[in-house]
Amino acid sequence: MTMKEIFIQFAGENHIPVGELKLEPEAPDQLYIRLDGENGCYEGHAMFLEEERMFIFYVVLGVRVPEEKREPVSAWLLNLNYSLKAGQFYIEEKTGELTARTAQYMAGADWEKRDLLETLVLGCGRTADHFYPEPPYRMHIQAAITVLRSQYQM
């Protein structure tokens, strides 16, 4: 089975709706799912690079950082990423969109891939839900900006 087929099977067995996503003509196939956490609902995107045996998954956090605040928020996310055991938060340079991301090379039998896919998807979703719940995320960003301003007299 391909990684995409394994992912669709995993989603179906867990009653997670899956849809096709094509962002750009040259982009690899992607699927999107909805993740429901304790602190909010998130859109997850799964990308499959079958030839490279690479699975990429990211959670869209629904936050766009204004251009003038991207640099201090990026610095704060760098420190947060350092403390994470897996995955990372990413701020898109041009749009300011925040995502939680993970990627993994996949090898072995289908059942091994399935276990790893499930672990990556749920782990990334939990990271997003824990560190960026909908109401408090603004407090985290504002607190980071306040600290950075005091340190750098911004």
mmCIF file of C-alpha atoms in Angstrom:
data_model
loop_
_atom_site.group_PDB
_atom_site.id
_atom_site.type_symbol
_atom_site.label_atom_id
_atom_site.label_comp_id
_atom_site.label_asym_id
_atom_site.label_seq_id
_atom_site.Cartn_x
_atom_site.Cartn_y
_atom_site.Cartn_z
ATOM 1 C CA MET A 1 0.000 0.000 0.000
ATOM 2 C CA THR A 2 1.093 3.580 -0.546
ATOM 3 C CA MET A 3 1.406 6.018 2.358
ATOM 4 C CA LYS A 4 -1.636 7.852 1.015
ATOM 5 C CA GLU A 5 -3.720 4.645 1.033
ATOM 6 C CA ILE A 6 -2.569 3.836 4.563
ATOM 7 C CA PHE A 7 -3.464 7.370 5.677
ATOM 8 C CA ILE A 8 -6.946 7.172 4.102
ATOM 9 C CA GLN A 9 -7.530 3.801 5.767
ATOM 10 C CA PHE A 10 -6.407 5.189 9.163
ATOM 11 C CA ALA A 11 -8.700 8.225 8.783
ATOM 12 C CA GLY A 12 -11.662 6.084 7.725
ATOM 13 C CA GLU A 13 -11.302 3.700 10.653
ATOM 14 C CA ASN A 14 -11.233 6.674 13.039
ATOM 15 C CA HIS A 15 -14.159 8.478 11.364
ATOM 16 C CA ILE A 16 -11.967 11.420 10.342
ATOM 17 C CA PRO A 17 -13.257 13.147 7.186
ATOM 18 C CA VAL A 18 -10.611 13.373 4.449
ATOM 19 C CA GLY A 19 -10.557 15.600 1.370
ATOM 20 C CA GLU A 20 -8.227 16.154 -1.567
ATOM 21 C CA LEU A 21 -6.227 19.375 -1.615
ATOM 22 C CA LYS A 22 -4.334 20.800 -4.608
ATOM 23 C CA LEU A 23 -2.630 24.068 -3.730
ATOM 24 C CA GLU A 24 -0.382 24.411 -6.779
ATOM 25 C CA PRO A 25 -0.158 22.473 -10.062
ATOM 26 C CA GLU A 26 3.381 21.232 -9.299
ATOM 27 C CA ALA A 27 2.672 20.438 -5.636
ATOM 28 C CA PRO A 28 2.504 16.811 -4.501
ATOM 29 C CA ASP A 29 -0.875 15.330 -3.668
ATOM 30 C CA GLN A 30 -2.200 16.467 -0.331
ATOM 31 C CA LEU A 31 -5.117 15.466 1.831
ATOM 32 C CA TYR A 32 -6.767 17.568 4.479
ATOM 33 C CA ILE A 33 -8.487 16.412 7.639
ATOM 34 C CA ARG A 34 -10.202 18.080 10.545
ATOM 35 C CA LEU A 35 -8.699 17.538 13.975
ATOM 36 C CA ASP A 36 -10.791 18.211 17.062
ATOM 37 C CA GLY A 37 -8.780 18.923 20.205
ATOM 38 C CA GLU A 38 -9.624 19.882 23.744
ATOM 39 C CA ASN A 39 -8.894 23.551 22.984
ATOM 40 C CA GLY A 40 -10.088 23.927 19.410
ATOM 41 C CA CYS A 41 -10.566 22.510 15.929
ATOM 42 C CA TYR A 42 -7.764 22.498 13.390
ATOM 43 C CA GLU A 43 -7.244 21.712 9.742
ATOM 44 C CA GLY A 44 -4.493 19.188 9.106
ATOM 45 C CA HIS A 45 -2.707 18.703 5.783
ATOM 46 C CA ALA A 46 -0.922 15.475 4.845
ATOM 47 C CA MET A 47 1.604 15.372 2.007
ATOM 48 C CA PHE A 48 3.058 12.159 0.582
ATOM 49 C CA LEU A 49 6.360 12.030 -1.275
ATOM 50 C CA GLU A 50 6.201 8.339 -2.185
ATOM 51 C CA GLU A 51 9.480 8.167 -4.142
ATOM 52 C CA GLU A 52 11.409 9.804 -1.300
ATOM 53 C CA ARG A 53 9.435 7.766 1.266
ATOM 54 C CA MET A 54 8.662 11.022 3.089
ATOM 55 C CA PHE A 55 5.470 11.843 4.966
ATOM 56 C CA ILE A 56 4.842 15.492 5.863
ATOM 57 C CA PHE A 57 2.016 16.625 8.091
ATOM 58 C CA TYR A 58 1.107 20.070 9.313
ATOM 59 C CA VAL A 59 -1.693 21.661 11.273
ATOM 60 C CA VAL A 60 -2.991 25.070 10.213
ATOM 61 C CA LEU A 61 -3.473 27.093 13.390
ATOM 62 C CA GLY A 62 -5.714 29.779 11.919
ATOM 63 C CA VAL A 63 -3.381 32.560 13.028
ATOM 64 C CA ARG A 64 -1.807 35.171 10.776
ATOM 65 C CA VAL A 65 0.824 37.275 12.482
ATOM 66 C CA PRO A 66 0.908 40.891 11.252
ATOM 67 C CA GLU A 67 4.055 41.738 9.286
ATOM 68 C CA GLU A 68 5.415 44.123 11.927
ATOM 69 C CA LYS A 69 5.213 41.381 14.603
ATOM 70 C CA ARG A 70 6.655 38.455 12.619
ATOM 71 C CA GLU A 71 10.268 38.925 13.673
ATOM 72 C CA PRO A 72 9.670 38.875 17.457
ATOM 73 C CA VAL A 73 7.129 36.053 17.136
ATOM 74 C CA SER A 74 9.635 34.070 15.044
ATOM 75 C CA ALA A 75 12.249 34.475 17.777
ATOM 76 C CA TRP A 76 9.756 33.310 20.383
ATOM 77 C CA LEU A 77 8.770 30.291 18.251
ATOM 78 C CA LEU A 78 12.441 29.376 17.872
ATOM 79 C CA ASN A 79 12.714 29.046 21.650
ATOM 80 C CA LEU A 80 9.443 27.129 21.832
ATOM 81 C CA ASN A 81 10.608 24.734 19.086
ATOM 82 C CA TYR A 82 13.786 24.051 20.998
ATOM 83 C CA SER A 83 11.723 22.735 23.909
ATOM 84 C CA LEU A 84 9.536 20.408 21.803
ATOM 85 C CA LYS A 85 10.352 16.712 21.633
ATOM 86 C CA ALA A 86 8.891 16.348 18.128
ATOM 87 C CA GLY A 87 7.647 18.638 15.402
ATOM 88 C CA GLN A 88 7.990 22.388 15.216
ATOM 89 C CA PHE A 89 6.020 25.560 14.824
ATOM 90 C CA TYR A 90 6.570 27.485 11.627
ATOM 91 C CA ILE A 91 5.662 31.008 10.574
ATOM 92 C CA GLU A 92 5.289 31.527 6.829
ATOM 93 C CA GLU A 93 7.477 34.487 5.920
ATOM 94 C CA LYS A 94 5.195 36.120 3.327
ATOM 95 C CA THR A 95 1.781 35.585 4.907
ATOM 96 C CA GLY A 96 2.531 35.203 8.618
ATOM 97 C CA GLU A 97 0.448 32.016 8.785
ATOM 98 C CA LEU A 98 1.352 29.764 11.727
ATOM 99 C CA THR A 99 1.487 25.986 11.438
ATOM 100 C CA ALA A 100 2.672 23.065 13.537
ATOM 101 C CA ARG A 101 4.678 20.652 11.357
ATOM 102 C CA THR A 102 6.295 17.267 11.380
ATOM 103 C CA ALA A 103 7.993 15.103 8.767
ATOM 104 C CA GLN A 104 9.326 11.570 8.744
ATOM 105 C CA TYR A 105 11.032 9.159 6.373
ATOM 106 C CA MET A 106 8.882 6.041 6.097
ATOM 107 C CA ALA A 107 10.281 2.543 5.615
ATOM 108 C CA GLY A 108 9.248 -0.955 6.533
ATOM 109 C CA ALA A 109 6.014 -2.892 6.364
ATOM 110 C CA ASP A 110 2.599 -1.279 5.931
ATOM 111 C CA TRP A 111 1.655 -1.850 9.591
ATOM 112 C CA GLU A 112 4.853 -0.108 10.707
ATOM 113 C CA LYS A 113 4.067 2.840 8.439
ATOM 114 C CA ARG A 114 0.512 2.971 9.744
ATOM 115 C CA ASP A 115 1.647 3.105 13.391
ATOM 116 C CA LEU A 116 4.142 5.852 12.569
ATOM 117 C CA LEU A 117 1.588 7.851 10.526
ATOM 118 C CA GLU A 118 -0.910 7.658 13.379
ATOM 119 C CA THR A 119 1.709 8.706 15.934
ATOM 120 C CA LEU A 120 2.845 11.654 13.804
ATOM 121 C CA VAL A 121 -0.662 12.919 13.042
ATOM 122 C CA LEU A 122 -1.912 12.654 16.609
ATOM 123 C CA GLY A 123 1.338 14.011 18.050
ATOM 124 C CA CYS A 124 1.339 17.042 15.769
ATOM 125 C CA GLY A 125 -2.332 17.668 16.500
ATOM 126 C CA ARG A 126 -1.745 17.451 20.245
ATOM 127 C CA THR A 127 1.230 19.813 20.007
ATOM 128 C CA ALA A 128 -0.911 22.362 18.152
ATOM 129 C CA ASP A 129 -3.783 21.954 20.605
ATOM 130 C CA HIS A 130 -1.560 22.205 23.681
ATOM 131 C CA PHE A 131 0.587 25.178 22.676
ATOM 132 C CA TYR A 132 -1.874 27.145 20.518
ATOM 133 C CA PRO A 133 -5.430 26.752 21.766
ATOM 134 C CA GLU A 134 -7.753 29.280 20.125
ATOM 135 C CA PRO A 135 -8.471 31.775 22.939
ATOM 136 C CA PRO A 136 -5.090 31.772 24.731
ATOM 137 C CA TYR A 137 -2.865 31.942 21.629
ATOM 138 C CA ARG A 138 -3.139 35.725 21.558
ATOM 139 C CA MET A 139 -1.880 35.878 25.150
ATOM 140 C CA HIS A 140 1.157 33.747 24.236
ATOM 141 C CA ILE A 141 2.039 35.955 21.284
ATOM 142 C CA GLN A 142 1.389 39.157 23.211
ATOM 143 C CA ALA A 143 3.470 37.947 26.175
ATOM 144 C CA ALA A 144 6.337 37.032 23.850
ATOM 145 C CA ILE A 145 6.197 40.414 22.146
ATOM 146 C CA THR A 146 6.144 42.218 25.500
ATOM 147 C CA VAL A 147 9.198 40.313 26.742
ATOM 148 C CA LEU A 148 11.072 40.894 23.497
ATOM 149 C CA ARG A 149 10.226 44.599 23.517
ATOM 150 C CA SER A 150 11.566 44.982 27.038
ATOM 151 C CA GLN A 151 14.766 43.122 26.150
ATOM 152 C CA TYR A 152 15.432 44.986 22.912
ATOM 153 C CA GLN A 153 13.757 48.348 23.678
ATOM 154 C CA MET A 154 11.452 47.913 20.672
#
